[in-house]
Short mmCIF file of C-alpha atoms and ligand atoms in Angstrom, two decimals:
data_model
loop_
_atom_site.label_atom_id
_atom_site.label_comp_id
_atom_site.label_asym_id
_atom_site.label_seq_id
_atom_site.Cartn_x
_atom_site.Cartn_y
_atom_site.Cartn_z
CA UNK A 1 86.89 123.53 104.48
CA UNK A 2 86.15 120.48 106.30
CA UNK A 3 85.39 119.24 110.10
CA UNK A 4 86.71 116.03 112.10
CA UNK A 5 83.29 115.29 112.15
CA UNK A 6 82.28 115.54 108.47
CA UNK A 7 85.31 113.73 107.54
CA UNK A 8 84.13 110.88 110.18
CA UNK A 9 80.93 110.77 109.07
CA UNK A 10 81.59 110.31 105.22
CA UNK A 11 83.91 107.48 106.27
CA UNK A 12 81.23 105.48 108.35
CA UNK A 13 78.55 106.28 105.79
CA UNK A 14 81.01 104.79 103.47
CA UNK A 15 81.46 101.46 105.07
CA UNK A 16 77.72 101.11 106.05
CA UNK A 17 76.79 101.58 102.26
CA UNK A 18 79.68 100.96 100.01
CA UNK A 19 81.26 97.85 101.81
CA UNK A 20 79.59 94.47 101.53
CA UNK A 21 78.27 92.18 104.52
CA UNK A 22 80.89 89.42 104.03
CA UNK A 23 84.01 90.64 105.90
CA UNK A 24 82.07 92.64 108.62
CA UNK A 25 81.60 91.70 112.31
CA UNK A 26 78.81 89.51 113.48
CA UNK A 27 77.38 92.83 115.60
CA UNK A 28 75.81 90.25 118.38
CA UNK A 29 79.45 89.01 119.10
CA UNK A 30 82.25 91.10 116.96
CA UNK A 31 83.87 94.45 116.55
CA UNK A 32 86.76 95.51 114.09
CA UNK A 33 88.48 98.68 113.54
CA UNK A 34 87.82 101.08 110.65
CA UNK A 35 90.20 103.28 108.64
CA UNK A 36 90.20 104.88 105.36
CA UNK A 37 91.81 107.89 103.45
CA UNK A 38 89.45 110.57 102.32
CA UNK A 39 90.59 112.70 98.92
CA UNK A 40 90.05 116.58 99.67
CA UNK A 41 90.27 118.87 96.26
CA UNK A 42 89.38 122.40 96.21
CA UNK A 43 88.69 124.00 92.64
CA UNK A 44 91.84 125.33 90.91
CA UNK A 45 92.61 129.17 91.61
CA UNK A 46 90.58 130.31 88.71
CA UNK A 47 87.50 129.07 89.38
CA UNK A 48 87.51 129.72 92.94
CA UNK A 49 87.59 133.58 91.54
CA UNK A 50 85.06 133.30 89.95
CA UNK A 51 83.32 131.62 93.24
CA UNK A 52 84.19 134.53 96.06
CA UNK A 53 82.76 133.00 98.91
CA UNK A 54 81.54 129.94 98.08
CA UNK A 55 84.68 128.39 97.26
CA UNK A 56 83.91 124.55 96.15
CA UNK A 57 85.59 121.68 97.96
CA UNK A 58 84.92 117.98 97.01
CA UNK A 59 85.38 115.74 99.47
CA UNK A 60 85.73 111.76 98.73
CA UNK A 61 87.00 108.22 100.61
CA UNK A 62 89.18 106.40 98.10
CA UNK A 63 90.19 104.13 100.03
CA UNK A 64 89.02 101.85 103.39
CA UNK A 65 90.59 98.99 105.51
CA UNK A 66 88.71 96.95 108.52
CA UNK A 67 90.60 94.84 110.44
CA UNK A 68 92.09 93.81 114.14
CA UNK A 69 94.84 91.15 113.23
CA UNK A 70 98.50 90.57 112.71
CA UNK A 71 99.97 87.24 112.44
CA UNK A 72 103.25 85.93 114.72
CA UNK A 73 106.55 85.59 113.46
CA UNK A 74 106.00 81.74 112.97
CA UNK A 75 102.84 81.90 110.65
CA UNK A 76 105.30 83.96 108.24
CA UNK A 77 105.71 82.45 105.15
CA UNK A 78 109.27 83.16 102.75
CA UNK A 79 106.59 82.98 99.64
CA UNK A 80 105.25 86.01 100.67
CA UNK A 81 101.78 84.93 99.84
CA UNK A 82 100.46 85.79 103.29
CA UNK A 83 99.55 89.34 104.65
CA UNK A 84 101.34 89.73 107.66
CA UNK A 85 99.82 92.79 109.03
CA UNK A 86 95.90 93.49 108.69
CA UNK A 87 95.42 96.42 110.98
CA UNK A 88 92.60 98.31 109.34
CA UNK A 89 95.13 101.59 109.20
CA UNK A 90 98.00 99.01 107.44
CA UNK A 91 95.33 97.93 104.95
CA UNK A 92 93.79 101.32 104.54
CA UNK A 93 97.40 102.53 103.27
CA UNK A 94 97.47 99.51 101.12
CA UNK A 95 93.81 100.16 99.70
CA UNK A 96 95.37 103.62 99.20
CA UNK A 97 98.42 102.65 97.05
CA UNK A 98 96.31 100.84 94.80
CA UNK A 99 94.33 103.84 94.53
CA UNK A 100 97.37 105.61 93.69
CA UNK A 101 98.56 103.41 90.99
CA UNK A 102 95.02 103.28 89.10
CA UNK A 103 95.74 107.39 89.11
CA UNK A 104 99.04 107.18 87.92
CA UNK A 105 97.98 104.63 84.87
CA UNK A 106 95.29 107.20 83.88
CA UNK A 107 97.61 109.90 83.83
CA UNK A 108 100.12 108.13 82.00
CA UNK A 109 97.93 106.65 79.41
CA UNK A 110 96.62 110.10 79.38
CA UNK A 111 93.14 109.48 79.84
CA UNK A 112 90.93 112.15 81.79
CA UNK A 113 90.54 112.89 85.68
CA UNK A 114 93.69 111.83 87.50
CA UNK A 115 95.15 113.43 90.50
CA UNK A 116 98.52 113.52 88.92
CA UNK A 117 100.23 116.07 86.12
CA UNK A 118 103.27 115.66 84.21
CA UNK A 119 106.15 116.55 86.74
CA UNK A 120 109.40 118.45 85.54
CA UNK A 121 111.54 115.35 84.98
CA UNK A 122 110.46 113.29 82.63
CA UNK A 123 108.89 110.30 83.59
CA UNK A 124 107.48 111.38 86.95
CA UNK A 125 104.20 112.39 87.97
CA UNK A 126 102.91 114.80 91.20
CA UNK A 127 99.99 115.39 92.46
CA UNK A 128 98.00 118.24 91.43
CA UNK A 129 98.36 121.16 93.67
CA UNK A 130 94.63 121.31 94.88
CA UNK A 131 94.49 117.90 96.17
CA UNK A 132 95.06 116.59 99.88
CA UNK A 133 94.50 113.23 101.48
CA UNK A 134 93.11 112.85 104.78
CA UNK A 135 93.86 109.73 107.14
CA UNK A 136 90.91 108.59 109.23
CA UNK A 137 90.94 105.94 111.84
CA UNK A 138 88.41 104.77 114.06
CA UNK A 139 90.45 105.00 117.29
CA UNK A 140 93.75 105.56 118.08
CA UNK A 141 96.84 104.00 116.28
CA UNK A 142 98.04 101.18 118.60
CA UNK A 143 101.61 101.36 120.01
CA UNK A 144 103.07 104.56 121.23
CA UNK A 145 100.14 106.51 120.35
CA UNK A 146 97.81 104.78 122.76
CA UNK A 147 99.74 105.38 125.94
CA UNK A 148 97.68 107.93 127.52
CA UNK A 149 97.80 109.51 130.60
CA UNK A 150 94.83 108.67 132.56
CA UNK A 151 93.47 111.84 134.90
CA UNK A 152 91.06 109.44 137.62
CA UNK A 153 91.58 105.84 139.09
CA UNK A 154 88.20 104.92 137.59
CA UNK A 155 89.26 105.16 134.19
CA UNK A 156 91.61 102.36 134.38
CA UNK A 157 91.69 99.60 132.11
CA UNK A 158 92.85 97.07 133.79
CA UNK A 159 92.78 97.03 138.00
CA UNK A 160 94.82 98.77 139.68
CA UNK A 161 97.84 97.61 141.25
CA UNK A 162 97.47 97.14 145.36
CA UNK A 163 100.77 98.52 146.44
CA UNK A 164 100.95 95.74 148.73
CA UNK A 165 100.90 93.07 145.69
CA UNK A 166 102.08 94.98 142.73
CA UNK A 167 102.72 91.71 140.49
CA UNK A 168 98.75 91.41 140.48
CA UNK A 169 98.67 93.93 137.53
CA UNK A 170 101.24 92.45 135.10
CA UNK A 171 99.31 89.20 135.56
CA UNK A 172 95.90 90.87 134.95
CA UNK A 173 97.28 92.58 131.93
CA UNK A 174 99.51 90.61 130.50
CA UNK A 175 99.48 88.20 127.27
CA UNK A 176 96.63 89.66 125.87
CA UNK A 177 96.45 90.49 122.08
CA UNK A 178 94.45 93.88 122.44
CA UNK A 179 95.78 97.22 123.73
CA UNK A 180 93.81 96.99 127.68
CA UNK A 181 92.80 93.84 129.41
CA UNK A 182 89.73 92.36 127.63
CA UNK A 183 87.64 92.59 130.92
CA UNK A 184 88.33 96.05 131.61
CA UNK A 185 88.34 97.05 127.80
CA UNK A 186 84.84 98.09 128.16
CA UNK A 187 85.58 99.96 131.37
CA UNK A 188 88.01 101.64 129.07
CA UNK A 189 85.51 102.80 125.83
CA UNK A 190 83.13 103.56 128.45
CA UNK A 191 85.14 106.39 129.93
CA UNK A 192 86.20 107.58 126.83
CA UNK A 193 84.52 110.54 126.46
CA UNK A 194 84.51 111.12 129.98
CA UNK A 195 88.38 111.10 129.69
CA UNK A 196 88.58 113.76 126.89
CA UNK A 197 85.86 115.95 128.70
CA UNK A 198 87.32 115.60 132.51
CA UNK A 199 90.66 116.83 131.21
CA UNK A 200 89.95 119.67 129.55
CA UNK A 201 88.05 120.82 132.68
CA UNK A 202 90.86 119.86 134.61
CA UNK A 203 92.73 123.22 136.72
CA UNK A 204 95.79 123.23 135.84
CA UNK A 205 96.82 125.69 138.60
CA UNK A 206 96.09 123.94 141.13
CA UNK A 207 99.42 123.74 143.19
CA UNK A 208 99.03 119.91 144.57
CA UNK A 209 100.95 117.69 142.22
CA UNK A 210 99.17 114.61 142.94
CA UNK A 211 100.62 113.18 139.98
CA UNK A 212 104.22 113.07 142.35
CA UNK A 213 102.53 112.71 145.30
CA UNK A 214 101.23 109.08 143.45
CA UNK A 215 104.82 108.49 142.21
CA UNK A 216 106.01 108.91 145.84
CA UNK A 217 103.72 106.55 147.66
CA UNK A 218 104.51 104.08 144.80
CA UNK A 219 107.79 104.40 144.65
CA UNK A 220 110.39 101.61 144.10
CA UNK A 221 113.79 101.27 145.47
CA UNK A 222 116.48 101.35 142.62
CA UNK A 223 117.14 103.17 139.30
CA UNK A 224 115.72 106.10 141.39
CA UNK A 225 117.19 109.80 140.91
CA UNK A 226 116.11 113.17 142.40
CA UNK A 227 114.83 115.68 140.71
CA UNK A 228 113.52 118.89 141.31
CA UNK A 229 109.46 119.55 140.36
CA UNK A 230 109.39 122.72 139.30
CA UNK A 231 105.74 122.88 139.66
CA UNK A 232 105.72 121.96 143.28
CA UNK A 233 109.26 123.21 144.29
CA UNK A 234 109.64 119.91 146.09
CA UNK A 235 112.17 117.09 146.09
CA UNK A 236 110.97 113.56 145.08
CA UNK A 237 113.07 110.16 144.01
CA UNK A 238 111.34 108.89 141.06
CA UNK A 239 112.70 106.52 138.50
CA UNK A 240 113.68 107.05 135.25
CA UNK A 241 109.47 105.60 133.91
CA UNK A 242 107.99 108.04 136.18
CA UNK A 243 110.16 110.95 134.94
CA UNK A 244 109.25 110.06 131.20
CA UNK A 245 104.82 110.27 132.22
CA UNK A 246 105.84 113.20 134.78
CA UNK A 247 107.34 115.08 131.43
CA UNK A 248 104.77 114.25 129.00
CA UNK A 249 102.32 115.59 131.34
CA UNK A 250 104.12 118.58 132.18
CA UNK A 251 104.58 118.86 128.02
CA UNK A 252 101.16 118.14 127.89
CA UNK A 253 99.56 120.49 130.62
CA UNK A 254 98.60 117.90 132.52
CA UNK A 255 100.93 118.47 135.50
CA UNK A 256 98.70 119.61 138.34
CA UNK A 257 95.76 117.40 136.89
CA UNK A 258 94.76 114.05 138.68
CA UNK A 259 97.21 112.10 136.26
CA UNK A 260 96.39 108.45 137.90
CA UNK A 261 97.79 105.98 135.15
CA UNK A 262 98.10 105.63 131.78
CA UNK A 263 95.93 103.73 129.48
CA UNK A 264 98.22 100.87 127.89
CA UNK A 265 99.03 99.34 124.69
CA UNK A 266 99.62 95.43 124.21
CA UNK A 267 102.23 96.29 121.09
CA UNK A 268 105.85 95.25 122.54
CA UNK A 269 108.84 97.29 122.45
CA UNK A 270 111.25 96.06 119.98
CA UNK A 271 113.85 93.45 120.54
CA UNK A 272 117.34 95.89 121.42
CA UNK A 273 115.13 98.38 122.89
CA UNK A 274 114.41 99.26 126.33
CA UNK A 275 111.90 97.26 127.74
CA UNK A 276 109.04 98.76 129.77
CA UNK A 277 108.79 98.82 133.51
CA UNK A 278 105.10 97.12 134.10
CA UNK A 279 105.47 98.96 137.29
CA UNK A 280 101.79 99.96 138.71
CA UNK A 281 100.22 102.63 137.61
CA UNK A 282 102.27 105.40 135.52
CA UNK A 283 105.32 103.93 135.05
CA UNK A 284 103.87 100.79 133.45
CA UNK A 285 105.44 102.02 130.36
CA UNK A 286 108.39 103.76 128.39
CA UNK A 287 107.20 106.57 125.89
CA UNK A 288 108.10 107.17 122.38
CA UNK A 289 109.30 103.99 121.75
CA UNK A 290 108.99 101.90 118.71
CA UNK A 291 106.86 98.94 119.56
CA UNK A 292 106.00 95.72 117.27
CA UNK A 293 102.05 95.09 117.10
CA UNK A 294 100.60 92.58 119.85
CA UNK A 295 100.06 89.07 118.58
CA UNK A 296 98.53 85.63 120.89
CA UNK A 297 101.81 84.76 122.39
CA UNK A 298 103.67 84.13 119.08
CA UNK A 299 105.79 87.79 118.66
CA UNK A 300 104.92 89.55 115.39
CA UNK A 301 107.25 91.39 113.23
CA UNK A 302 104.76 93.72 112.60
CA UNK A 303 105.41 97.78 113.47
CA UNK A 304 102.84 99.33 115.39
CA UNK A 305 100.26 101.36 113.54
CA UNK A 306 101.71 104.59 115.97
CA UNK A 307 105.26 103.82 114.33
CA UNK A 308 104.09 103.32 110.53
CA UNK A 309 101.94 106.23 110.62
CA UNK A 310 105.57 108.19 111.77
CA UNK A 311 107.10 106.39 109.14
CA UNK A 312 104.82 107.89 106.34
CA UNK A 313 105.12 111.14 107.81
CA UNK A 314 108.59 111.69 106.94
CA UNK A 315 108.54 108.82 103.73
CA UNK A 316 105.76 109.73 102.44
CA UNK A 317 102.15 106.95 101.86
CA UNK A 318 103.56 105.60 98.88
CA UNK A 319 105.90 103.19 99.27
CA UNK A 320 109.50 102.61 97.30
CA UNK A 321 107.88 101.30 94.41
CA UNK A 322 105.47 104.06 93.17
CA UNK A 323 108.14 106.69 94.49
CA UNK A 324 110.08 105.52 90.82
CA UNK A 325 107.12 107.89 89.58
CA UNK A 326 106.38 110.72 91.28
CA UNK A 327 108.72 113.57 91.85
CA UNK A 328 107.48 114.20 95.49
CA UNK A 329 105.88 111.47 98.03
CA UNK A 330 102.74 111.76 99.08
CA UNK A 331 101.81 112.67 102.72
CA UNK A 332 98.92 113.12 104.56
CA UNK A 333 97.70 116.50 105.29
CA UNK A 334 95.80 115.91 108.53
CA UNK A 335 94.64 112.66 110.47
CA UNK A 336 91.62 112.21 112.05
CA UNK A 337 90.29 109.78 114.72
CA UNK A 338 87.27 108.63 115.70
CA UNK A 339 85.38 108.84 119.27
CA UNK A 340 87.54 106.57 121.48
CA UNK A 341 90.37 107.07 124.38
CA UNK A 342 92.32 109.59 122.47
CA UNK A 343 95.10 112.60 123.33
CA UNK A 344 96.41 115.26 120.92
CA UNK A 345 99.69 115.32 122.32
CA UNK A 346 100.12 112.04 122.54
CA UNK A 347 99.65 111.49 119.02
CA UNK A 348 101.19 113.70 118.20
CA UNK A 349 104.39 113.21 120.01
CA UNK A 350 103.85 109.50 118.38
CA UNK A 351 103.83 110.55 114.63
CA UNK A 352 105.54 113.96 114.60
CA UNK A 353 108.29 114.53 117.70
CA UNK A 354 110.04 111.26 117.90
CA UNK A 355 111.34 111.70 114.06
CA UNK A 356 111.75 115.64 114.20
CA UNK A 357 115.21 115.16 114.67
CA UNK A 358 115.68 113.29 111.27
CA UNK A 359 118.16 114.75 109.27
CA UNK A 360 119.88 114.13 105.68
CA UNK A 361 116.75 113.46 103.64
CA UNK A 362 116.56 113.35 100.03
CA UNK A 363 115.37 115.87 98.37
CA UNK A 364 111.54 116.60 98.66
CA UNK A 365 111.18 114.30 101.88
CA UNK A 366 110.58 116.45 105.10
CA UNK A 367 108.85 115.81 108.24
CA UNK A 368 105.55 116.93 108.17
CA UNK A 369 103.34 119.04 110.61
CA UNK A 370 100.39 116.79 109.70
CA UNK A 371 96.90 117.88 111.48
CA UNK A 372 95.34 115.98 114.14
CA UNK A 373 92.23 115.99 114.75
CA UNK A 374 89.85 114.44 117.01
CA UNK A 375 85.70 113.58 115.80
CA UNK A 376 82.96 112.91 118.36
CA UNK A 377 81.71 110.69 116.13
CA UNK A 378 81.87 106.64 117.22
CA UNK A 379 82.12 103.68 114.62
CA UNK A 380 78.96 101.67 115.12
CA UNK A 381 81.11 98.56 114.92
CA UNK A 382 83.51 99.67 117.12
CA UNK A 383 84.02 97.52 120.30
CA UNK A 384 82.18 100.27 122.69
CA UNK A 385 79.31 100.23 120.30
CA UNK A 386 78.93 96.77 120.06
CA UNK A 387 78.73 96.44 124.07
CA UNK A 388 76.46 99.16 124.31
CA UNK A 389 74.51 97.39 122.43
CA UNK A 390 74.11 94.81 123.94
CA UNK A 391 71.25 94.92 127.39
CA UNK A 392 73.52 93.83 129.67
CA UNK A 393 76.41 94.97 128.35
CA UNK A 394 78.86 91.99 129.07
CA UNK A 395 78.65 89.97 126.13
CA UNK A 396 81.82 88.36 125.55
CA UNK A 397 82.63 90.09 122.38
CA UNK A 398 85.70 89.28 119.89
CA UNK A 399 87.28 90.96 117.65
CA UNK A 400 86.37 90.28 113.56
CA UNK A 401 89.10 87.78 112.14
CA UNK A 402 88.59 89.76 108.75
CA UNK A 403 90.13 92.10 106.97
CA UNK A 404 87.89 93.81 104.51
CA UNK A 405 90.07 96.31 101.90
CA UNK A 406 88.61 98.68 99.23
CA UNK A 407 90.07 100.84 97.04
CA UNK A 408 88.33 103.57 94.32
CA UNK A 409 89.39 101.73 91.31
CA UNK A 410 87.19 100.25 88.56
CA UNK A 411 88.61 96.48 88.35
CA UNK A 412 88.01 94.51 91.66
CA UNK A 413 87.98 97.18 93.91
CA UNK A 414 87.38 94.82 97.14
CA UNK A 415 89.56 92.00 98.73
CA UNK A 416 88.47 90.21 101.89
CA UNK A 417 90.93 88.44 103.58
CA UNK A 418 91.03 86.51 106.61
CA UNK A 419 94.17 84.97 108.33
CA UNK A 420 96.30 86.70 105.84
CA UNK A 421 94.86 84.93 103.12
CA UNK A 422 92.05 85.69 100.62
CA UNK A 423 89.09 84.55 102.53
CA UNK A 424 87.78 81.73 100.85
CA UNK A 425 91.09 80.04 100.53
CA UNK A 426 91.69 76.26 101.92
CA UNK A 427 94.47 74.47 103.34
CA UNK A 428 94.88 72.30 100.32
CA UNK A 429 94.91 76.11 98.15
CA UNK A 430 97.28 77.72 100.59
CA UNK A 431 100.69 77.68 98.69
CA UNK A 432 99.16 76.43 95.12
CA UNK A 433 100.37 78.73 92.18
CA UNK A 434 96.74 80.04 92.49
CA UNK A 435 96.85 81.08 95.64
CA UNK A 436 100.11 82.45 95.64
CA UNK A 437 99.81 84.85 92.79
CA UNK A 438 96.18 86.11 93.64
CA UNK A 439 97.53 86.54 97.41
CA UNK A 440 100.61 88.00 96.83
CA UNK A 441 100.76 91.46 98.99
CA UNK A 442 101.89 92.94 95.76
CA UNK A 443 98.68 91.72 93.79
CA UNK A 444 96.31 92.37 96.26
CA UNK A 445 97.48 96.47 96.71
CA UNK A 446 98.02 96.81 93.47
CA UNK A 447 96.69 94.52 91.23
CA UNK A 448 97.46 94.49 87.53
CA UNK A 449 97.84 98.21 87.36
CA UNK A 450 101.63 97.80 88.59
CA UNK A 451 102.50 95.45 85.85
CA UNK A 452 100.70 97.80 83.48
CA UNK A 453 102.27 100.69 84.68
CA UNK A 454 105.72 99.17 84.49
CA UNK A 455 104.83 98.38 80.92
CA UNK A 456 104.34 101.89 79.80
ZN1 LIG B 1 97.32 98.90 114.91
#
C-alpha cells in the first residue's frame, strides 16, 4: 500500500515545493528538522471490487512542521501568547489539529469531502473507516527514543571517556542544547547509515560478550550487584545503568554484538525522576524515562518529542478539545523516520512498551501497536546534509531559529514563527492585544475554525 520511502519522499517533495523560503534554513550555515502527517485513504469496499487488483490508495501530507527550538522555563509567559515548544514533530501535531478541525467544520456544516461521518451519538463525528494518518519525522524523536546503543567506538558522538579521567566526557558533552556534542554531531550523521548497516550484519552468536567484558573494565565501585549473563554463563558486578543497556540489548539482539556506547540525548530526565549516571560509555544514561526537551541552560518544561509521541499513542493526536467531537481519538497508524541514527526497538520501546502497562482507559482509548518504520531517504536540510555539503565539511553550522507550520486548510494555511512568536513580531508588539490574540497557541492551531465549530 505504501513504503517508508514513498511516504518520505512525498513529505520532502512537499516542503521543497509547497513551503515558502521565509522560515527555512540559510543551507550555507543552517539545518532544521522536518515532520509532517501524511493522510492514507484506500477506496471504500465497493469500489475496490470493482478494482481486483489494482486497488486505489491516495496518499496526501496535510500537515508539516520545521523546527529545532523550545524555550526555558523563564521565557514562559502566563498570557500564553508564546509557543513554548517548536519541535518540528510538536508543530507538525499542531499543523495536524488544525487540519482536523477544518474537517470537522465541513462535516458539520455538511459540505462535501471530509474525513469524518456522523458517529452514533449525536453530536460526534469519526473518521471514516478507510482513512489512516501516517507520522513522518526527519530523524528520530529526541528524548528516550534517541538513546541508542552504539555497536563500534568510532561511532561515538562525543569522545570517549579515558578510563583514567572519566569526568572528561560529562564536560565534553554537557550543556549543550542538541541531542550529541555539536563537534562530534557530524561524526554522529556521518555514521548513520553505517550504524543501521553494521548491525544488522552483526553475529549474534558469537559467544564473546564484549558488551560485559566493556562494562567490566569500566566498572565503578558502588551501586554494583551481580548478576548472572546468561549469554556468557559468567559472573560480572555491573551497576544498576549497565544492567538497563545490557537488557535492551539482550531485548534487542544486540547481546553478543560490539555494543560500545550509546548515542545520547541532551533532553533531561524530569525533576522527581531518577537522574542519569553520565558514567562513560553505556551507562551514560537511564532508559525509558520521561525526559523534558534540552534548552541553553534555562530548563524547559517542554516533554520530549519520544514522550509526546507515547502520549498520543494511548490519547490519541487530537487533543481534549476536539475529543468533545469525535466518538473515538485519532491515532496514528504507523510512524516513519527519515535517514538518520535510528533503532526499531528503541523506538519502539519509547512510544509503545513504557505505557503498555496502562490500564483503566475510557472507553475507545487503547494503546496502540503503531508501525515503525525506517526510510533511507535523508532530508536535504537536515544537519548531515547541510555538512556534506559543504567542501570541507566543518562549517560551523546552526540550527534554524524558525518554526515554519502548515496545515491543508483553505484560510491561512501557513504560520512562521520564530522565538515562539509570529515571526515578524517586535518587542514593542510582544504582549499588545494584537499580538496576543494572533499568537495565541489556540489561534495559531486552530484558527477561527474552533470558534466556528463551537458555534454550530
Ligand atoms: Zn524533539
Amino acid at each position: 500500500m505504501w513504503s517508508a520511502d514513498e511516504v518520505a519522499g512525498l513529505c520532502y517533495t512537499h516542503y521543497s515545493t509547497k513551503l515558502p523560503k521565509q522560515g527555512k534554513p540559510d543551507p550555507n550555515r543552517e539545518w532544521t528538522l522536518l515532520a509532517a502527517v501524511v493522510k492514507v485513504e484506500s477506496a471504500p469496499e465497493r469500489e475496490a471490487c470493482l478494482n481486483v487488483g489494482n486497488l486505489q490508495v491516495t496518499k496526501e501530507v496535510v500537515a508539516m512542521g520545521t523546527g529545532t527550538k523550545c524555550i526555558g522555563h523563564t521565557r514562559m509567559r502566563k498570557t500564553g501568547d508564546i509557543l513554548n515548544d517548536s519541535h518540528a514533530e510538536v508543530i507538525a501535531k499542531r499543523s495536524f489539529q488544525r487540519y482536523l478541525v477544518h474537517q470537522l467544520w465541513l462535516a458539520a456544516s455538511h459540505q462535501q469531502g471530509s474525513i469524518f461521518s456522523p458517529g452514533t451519538e449525536i453530536g460526534k463525528w469519526k473518521l471514516k473507516p478507510h482513512i489512516t494518518f501516517i507520522f513522518f519525522c526527519s530523524h528520530t524523536p529526541c528524548g528516550d527514543a534517541s538513546i541508542i546503543p552504539m555497536t563500534k567506538p568510532e561511532d561515538q558522538p562525543c569522545e570517549l571517556v579515558s578510563r583514567k579521567d572519566p569526568t572528561r566526557h560529562s564536560a565534553d558533552c554537557s550543556g549543550n542544547h542538541d541531542p550529541v556534542g555539536p563537534e562530534n554531531k557530524r561524526k554522529t550523521e556521518e555514521t548513520a547509515s553505517d550504524y543501521v548497516t553494521k548491525r544488522m550484519k552483526t553475529v549474534i552468536s558469537d559467544s564473546t560478550c564484549e558488551v560485559t567484558e566493556r562494562i567490566a573494565a569500566q566498572y565503578v565501585p558502588g551501586n554494583q550487584q551481580n548478576i548472572q549473563d546468561t549469554n556468557t554463563s559468567r559472573s560480572e558486578f555491573i551497576t544498576d545503568g549497565q544492567r538497563e543497556i545490557l537488557t535492551c540489548a539482550k531485548e534487542t539482539g544486540l547481546i553478543g554484538a560490539k555494543v560500545m556506547d550509546v548515542y545520547r540525548t541532551g533532553a533531561k530526565c524530569v525533576l522527581g525522576e531518577r537522574d542519569d549516571a553520565r558514567r562513560p560509555g553505556v551507562e551514560y544514561h537511564h532508559v525509558g524515562l520521561l525526559r523534558v526537551k534540552p534548552g541553553r541552560g534555562d530548563r524547559t518544561c517542554s516533554m520530549s518529542c519520544s514522550d509526546k509521541l507515547a502520549r498520543w499513542n494511548v490519547l490519541g493526536c487530537q487533543g481534549a478539545l476536539l475529543m468533545h467531537f469525535l466518538q473515538h481519538p485519532v491515532y496514528f497508524s504507523a510512524v516513519v523516520v527519515g535517514k538518520c541514527p535510528y533503532s526499531q526497538e528503541v523506538m519502539r520501546r519509547a512510544v509503545i512498551e513504557r505505557c503498555q502497562h496502562i490500564s483503566f482507559l475510557p472507553d475507545g482509548f487503547h494503546v496502540q501497536e503503531v508501525k515503525m518504520l525506517q526510510s533511507n531517504l535523508q532530508f536535504k536540510h537536515s544537519r548531515h546534509a547541510i555538512q556534506t555539503g559543504h567542501a570541507n565539511g566543518k562549517a560551523k553550522l546552526v540550527p534554524c531559529g524558525a518554526a515554519i507550520s502548515w496545515s491543508a486548510v483553505p484560510e491561512q494555511p501557513l504560520d512562521v514563527t520564530s522565538n515562539g512568536f509570529k515571526q515578524g513580531t517586535t518587542k514593542k508588539g510582544i504582549g499588545s492585544h494584537q499580538t496576543s490574540e494572533r499568537n495565541q497557541p489556540e489561534t495559531l492551531a486552530h484558527g477561527s475554525r474552533t470558534r466556528n465549530l463551537l458555534d454550530l
